[in-house]
Short mmCIF file of C-alpha atoms and ligand atoms in Angstrom, two decimals:
data_model
loop_
_atom_site.label_atom_id
_atom_site.label_comp_id
_atom_site.label_asym_id
_atom_site.label_seq_id
_atom_site.Cartn_x
_atom_site.Cartn_y
_atom_site.Cartn_z
CA MET A 1 -7.06 12.97 0.41
CA ALA A 2 -9.80 15.31 -0.76
CA LEU A 3 -8.13 15.62 -4.15
CA LEU A 4 -7.88 11.87 -4.52
CA LYS A 5 -11.57 11.57 -3.80
CA VAL A 6 -12.38 14.15 -6.46
CA LEU A 7 -10.23 12.28 -8.94
CA LEU A 8 -11.97 9.05 -8.04
CA LEU A 9 -15.35 10.65 -8.48
CA LEU A 10 -14.41 12.11 -11.85
CA GLY A 11 -13.05 8.78 -12.94
CA LEU A 12 -16.14 7.04 -11.74
CA GLY A 13 -18.42 9.38 -13.69
CA VAL A 14 -16.75 8.22 -16.85
CA SER A 15 -16.74 4.61 -15.77
CA VAL A 16 -20.37 4.59 -14.77
CA ASN A 17 -21.32 5.92 -18.16
CA SER A 18 -19.30 3.26 -19.88
CA ALA A 19 -20.90 0.66 -17.63
CA VAL A 20 -23.92 0.78 -19.86
CA SER A 21 -21.86 0.02 -22.89
CA LEU A 22 -19.22 -2.41 -21.69
CA GLN A 23 -19.48 -6.01 -20.73
CA LYS A 24 -18.83 -5.11 -17.17
CA ARG A 25 -21.00 -6.70 -14.58
CA ILE A 26 -20.88 -9.34 -11.91
CA ILE A 27 -18.24 -11.61 -13.32
CA GLY A 28 -18.35 -15.37 -12.84
CA GLY A 29 -21.73 -15.26 -11.13
CA HIS A 30 -25.08 -16.94 -11.66
CA ASP A 31 -28.72 -15.88 -11.67
CA CYS A 32 -29.77 -15.08 -8.11
CA ALA A 33 -32.61 -17.28 -6.92
CA ASP A 34 -36.00 -15.63 -7.28
CA THR A 35 -36.54 -15.97 -3.56
CA GLU A 36 -33.43 -14.04 -2.55
CA ARG A 37 -32.63 -10.33 -2.61
CA GLN A 38 -36.19 -9.24 -3.23
CA TYR A 39 -35.19 -5.99 -1.51
CA HIS A 40 -32.67 -5.24 -4.27
CA VAL A 41 -33.26 -1.81 -5.79
CA ARG A 42 -32.05 -0.67 -9.18
CA LEU A 43 -30.86 2.94 -9.16
CA GLU A 44 -30.84 4.63 -12.52
CA GLY A 45 -29.67 8.10 -13.39
CA SER A 46 -30.40 9.62 -16.77
CA ASN A 47 -29.97 12.99 -18.49
CA GLY A 48 -31.53 12.20 -21.82
CA THR A 49 -28.40 10.95 -23.54
CA HIS A 50 -26.54 9.08 -20.81
CA MET A 51 -27.53 6.65 -18.11
CA SER A 52 -25.92 5.36 -14.97
CA LEU A 53 -26.69 2.19 -13.08
CA CYS A 54 -26.24 1.20 -9.45
CA GLY A 55 -27.71 -1.19 -6.95
CA GLY A 56 -29.21 -0.52 -3.55
CA SER A 57 -31.17 -2.22 -0.80
CA LEU A 58 -34.54 -1.27 0.62
CA ILE A 59 -33.95 -1.47 4.38
CA HIS A 60 -37.03 0.47 5.52
CA PRO A 61 -40.24 1.44 3.66
CA ASN A 62 -38.70 4.93 3.31
CA TRP A 63 -35.00 4.22 2.92
CA ILE A 64 -32.55 2.76 0.44
CA LEU A 65 -29.01 1.91 1.49
CA THR A 66 -26.40 2.33 -1.25
CA THR A 67 -22.97 3.79 -1.95
CA ASP A 68 -22.18 7.47 -2.17
CA THR A 69 -21.62 7.85 -5.91
CA CYS A 70 -25.00 6.39 -6.86
CA TRP A 71 -26.66 9.78 -6.96
CA LYS A 72 -26.28 12.00 -9.98
CA SER A 73 -26.37 15.57 -8.69
CA GLU A 74 -25.36 17.34 -11.91
CA THR A 75 -28.05 19.51 -13.52
CA GLY A 76 -30.21 17.71 -16.01
CA TRP A 77 -29.97 14.32 -14.34
CA ILE A 78 -33.00 12.48 -13.00
CA ASN A 79 -32.52 9.78 -10.35
CA VAL A 80 -34.96 6.89 -10.25
CA ALA A 81 -35.23 3.90 -7.90
CA LYS A 82 -36.86 0.73 -9.14
CA ILE A 83 -38.27 -1.43 -6.38
CA ASP A 84 -39.25 -5.09 -6.86
CA VAL A 85 -36.89 -5.21 -9.77
CA HIS A 86 -36.08 -8.80 -8.91
CA GLN A 87 -39.73 -9.94 -8.82
CA GLY A 88 -39.70 -10.67 -12.52
CA PRO A 89 -40.16 -8.68 -15.72
CA GLY A 90 -42.52 -5.75 -15.53
CA ARG A 91 -43.13 -6.13 -11.81
CA TRP A 92 -41.01 -3.23 -10.67
CA ARG A 93 -42.30 0.06 -9.34
CA ALA A 94 -40.34 3.19 -10.21
CA PHE A 95 -39.88 6.11 -7.84
CA ARG A 96 -38.35 9.41 -8.85
CA LEU A 97 -35.88 10.42 -6.15
CA ARG A 98 -36.19 14.02 -5.16
CA ASN A 99 -34.71 14.30 -1.69
CA ASN A 100 -31.02 14.93 -1.44
CA PRO A 101 -29.10 11.89 -0.29
CA VAL A 102 -28.02 11.51 3.30
CA VAL A 103 -24.27 11.19 3.19
CA TYR A 104 -21.82 10.21 5.91
CA ASN A 105 -19.18 12.90 6.20
CA PRO A 106 -18.32 13.69 9.81
CA GLU A 107 -14.69 14.34 8.79
CA GLY A 108 -15.66 16.60 5.90
CA TRP A 109 -15.35 13.97 3.15
CA ARG A 110 -17.90 11.42 2.05
CA HIS A 111 -17.52 7.80 3.01
CA ASP A 112 -18.75 5.35 0.37
CA ILE A 113 -22.11 4.88 2.04
CA MET A 114 -25.34 6.76 1.44
CA LEU A 115 -29.03 6.68 2.34
CA LEU A 116 -31.73 7.73 -0.08
CA LYS A 117 -35.13 8.70 1.21
CA ILE A 118 -38.08 7.67 -0.90
CA LYS A 119 -41.84 7.96 -0.68
CA LYS A 120 -43.09 5.20 1.58
CA VAL A 121 -43.23 1.91 -0.31
CA ALA A 122 -46.03 -0.42 0.69
CA ASN A 123 -45.64 -4.20 0.69
CA ALA A 124 -42.04 -4.27 -0.36
CA PRO A 125 -39.64 -6.87 1.02
CA LEU A 126 -37.01 -5.29 3.25
CA GLY A 127 -33.38 -6.28 3.57
CA GLN A 128 -32.12 -7.22 7.03
CA LEU A 129 -29.35 -5.21 8.63
CA PRO A 130 -26.42 -7.20 10.02
CA ASP A 131 -26.09 -8.80 13.40
CA CYS A 132 -22.91 -7.04 14.45
CA SER A 133 -22.28 -9.29 17.41
CA TYR A 134 -20.60 -11.31 14.66
CA ARG A 135 -18.05 -9.45 12.56
CA LEU A 136 -16.83 -10.81 9.24
CA LYS A 137 -13.50 -12.59 9.28
CA ILE A 138 -11.05 -13.61 6.60
CA GLY A 139 -12.42 -16.73 4.90
CA ASP A 140 -16.11 -15.98 5.51
CA THR A 141 -18.06 -16.18 2.26
CA VAL A 142 -20.15 -13.20 1.28
CA GLN A 143 -22.59 -13.14 -1.57
CA LEU A 144 -22.36 -10.11 -3.87
CA ALA A 145 -24.85 -9.18 -6.56
CA GLY A 146 -25.62 -6.69 -9.23
CA GLU A 147 -27.23 -5.89 -12.53
CA GLY A 148 -24.27 -4.43 -14.42
CA ALA A 149 -25.07 -3.90 -18.07
CA THR A 150 -24.68 -6.74 -20.53
CA THR A 151 -24.64 -4.83 -23.79
CA THR A 152 -21.47 -3.75 -25.51
CA GLY A 153 -20.88 -0.80 -27.78
CA PRO A 154 -18.07 -1.03 -30.34
CA ASN A 155 -14.78 0.32 -28.96
CA ASN A 156 -16.35 0.88 -25.55
CA GLU A 157 -18.53 3.49 -27.16
CA GLN A 158 -21.36 4.75 -25.04
CA ILE A 159 -24.77 3.74 -26.16
CA SER A 160 -28.06 5.26 -25.19
CA ASN A 161 -30.01 2.01 -25.21
CA PHE A 162 -29.68 0.91 -21.68
CA ALA A 163 -29.82 -2.80 -20.95
CA PRO A 164 -29.09 -4.04 -17.44
CA ALA A 165 -28.44 -7.74 -16.96
CA THR A 166 -31.63 -9.63 -17.75
CA HIS A 167 -31.48 -11.27 -14.34
CA LEU A 168 -29.88 -10.11 -11.12
CA GLN A 169 -26.48 -11.82 -10.87
CA CYS A 170 -25.14 -13.28 -7.64
CA VAL A 171 -21.61 -14.39 -6.83
CA ASP A 172 -20.01 -15.89 -3.72
CA MET A 173 -16.62 -14.58 -2.73
CA PRO A 174 -14.44 -15.08 0.34
CA VAL A 175 -13.46 -12.17 2.52
CA VAL A 176 -9.70 -11.63 2.09
CA GLU A 177 -9.30 -8.58 4.32
CA ALA A 178 -11.35 -7.91 7.43
CA SER A 179 -12.72 -4.48 8.33
CA HIS A 180 -10.15 -1.70 8.07
CA PHE A 181 -10.03 2.00 7.36
CA LEU A 182 -9.31 3.02 3.80
CA PRO A 183 -8.80 6.75 3.20
CA THR A 184 -11.42 8.30 0.88
CA TYR A 185 -13.58 5.15 1.08
CA GLY A 186 -14.28 4.65 4.76
CA ARG A 187 -14.49 1.44 6.77
CA VAL A 188 -14.31 -1.44 4.34
CA PHE A 189 -13.54 -5.11 4.05
CA SER A 190 -12.58 -6.80 0.84
CA ALA A 191 -13.44 -9.97 -1.03
CA LYS A 192 -11.66 -11.65 -3.88
CA ALA A 193 -11.93 -14.89 -5.83
CA ARG A 194 -10.36 -16.20 -9.00
CA ASN A 195 -12.41 -15.37 -12.11
CA LYS A 196 -15.10 -13.71 -10.05
CA ASP A 197 -15.62 -10.03 -9.54
CA VAL A 198 -17.95 -7.10 -9.29
CA CYS A 199 -17.91 -4.18 -11.64
CA TYR A 200 -19.25 -0.68 -12.19
CA GLY A 201 -23.00 -1.25 -12.38
CA ASP A 202 -22.82 -3.37 -9.23
CA ALA A 203 -21.79 -0.56 -6.90
CA GLY A 204 -24.27 0.02 -4.10
CA SER A 205 -25.61 -3.56 -4.07
CA ALA A 206 -25.55 -5.53 -0.85
CA ALA A 207 -22.89 -7.97 0.32
CA VAL A 208 -24.85 -10.63 2.16
CA PHE A 209 -23.75 -12.99 4.91
CA ASN A 210 -26.21 -15.28 6.72
CA GLY A 211 -29.07 -13.59 4.88
CA LYS A 212 -28.16 -10.16 6.23
CA ILE A 213 -26.65 -7.06 4.65
CA TYR A 214 -23.12 -6.84 6.03
CA GLY A 215 -21.75 -4.70 3.26
CA VAL A 216 -22.39 -2.27 0.44
CA ILE A 217 -20.28 -2.71 -2.70
CA SER A 218 -18.04 0.33 -3.05
CA PRO A 219 -17.44 1.87 -6.48
CA GLY A 220 -13.74 1.15 -6.04
CA VAL A 221 -10.88 2.70 -7.92
CA PRO A 222 -12.23 2.92 -11.46
CA ARG A 223 -8.99 2.11 -13.22
CA TYR A 224 -8.62 -1.10 -11.29
CA ALA A 225 -12.25 -2.01 -10.85
CA CYS A 226 -13.05 -5.47 -12.13
CA GLU A 227 -9.41 -6.42 -11.70
CA SER A 228 -8.62 -6.35 -8.00
CA ALA A 229 -10.26 -7.26 -4.71
CA ALA A 230 -13.71 -5.78 -4.31
CA SER A 231 -13.91 -3.14 -1.58
CA ILE A 232 -17.09 -3.42 0.42
CA VAL A 233 -18.27 -0.86 2.95
CA ASP A 234 -18.58 -2.47 6.38
CA VAL A 235 -22.19 -1.74 7.36
CA CYS A 236 -21.53 -2.66 11.02
CA GLU A 237 -19.29 0.40 11.33
CA TYR A 238 -22.17 2.65 10.29
CA MET A 239 -25.07 1.11 12.20
CA GLU A 240 -25.38 3.94 14.68
CA TRP A 241 -25.66 6.44 11.84
CA ILE A 242 -28.12 4.25 9.91
CA ARG A 243 -30.31 3.83 12.97
CA ALA A 244 -30.25 7.52 13.79
CA ARG A 245 -31.18 8.53 10.25
CA THR A 246 -33.81 5.91 9.48
CA GLY A 247 -35.29 5.25 12.90
CA LEU A 248 -34.60 1.53 12.48
CA LYS A 249 -33.97 -0.39 15.68
C1 NAG B 1 -25.37 13.89 -20.18
O1 NAG B 1 -24.18 13.68 -19.43
C2 NAG B 1 -23.05 13.40 -20.22
C3 NAG B 1 -21.89 13.03 -19.31
O2 NAG B 1 -21.77 13.89 -18.23
C4 NAG B 1 -22.76 14.58 -21.13
O3 NAG B 1 -21.61 14.31 -21.93
C5 NAG B 1 -23.97 14.84 -22.01
O4 NAG B 1 -23.75 15.98 -22.81
C6 NAG B 1 -25.20 15.05 -21.14
N1 NAG B 1 -26.37 15.15 -21.99
C7 NAG B 1 -27.23 16.18 -21.90
C8 NAG B 1 -28.43 16.12 -22.79
O5 NAG B 1 -27.06 17.12 -21.13
#
């Protein structure tokens, strides 16, 4: 299990890098409305020659909820969070992330969920955590989103000019598998729809139901990402941990 996770992480490293150069992003989606997802955070890693892209959600003035591979820990990498990225061009505020991420690993391996602590952000819209008295069922429609890159390098070649989608993309997809345990990922549900999908740069973004964050898009198995059902971390299964770490009620 541990080995599989390592393989997935290695694979993802490659995939994330190519996310900036491939046409891999929310597939079959549309521009999110300007009024929705104002808590969406863009997470960028860079080491001078390469960049990585992820999504996240500001759930507290000090905390971003995302997935566990959205932190570049290798030497030379700088991790930055851009808040208000969805408020329009030039409106975002960038924060260099310096604190180590808070990971969920009570069994000794990391589930695909992570909290990043940032300097307190004033006047930023916060995402709502789920109402877990209702749990997602097969057939419920969740809205996924992301800013996967839109630029393509020839032959999937990595390019240093980083261009996320010009507008946050949203897509509605039905839940096809309710909450279950998936080794090396954690507690997840999955969503799938014809000609619609999420892809590398979308990992970490919220899956929204009834205006609340019920899920965090998992990085998935790189080889099959963008081709199979999207695995989404079931936030309700981690609420106790989220509350304990962030102080949220
Ligand atoms: C940045 O990371 C990539 C991928 O890990 C690596 O190939 C490249 O050499 C790194 N660049 C620098 C300047 O360290």
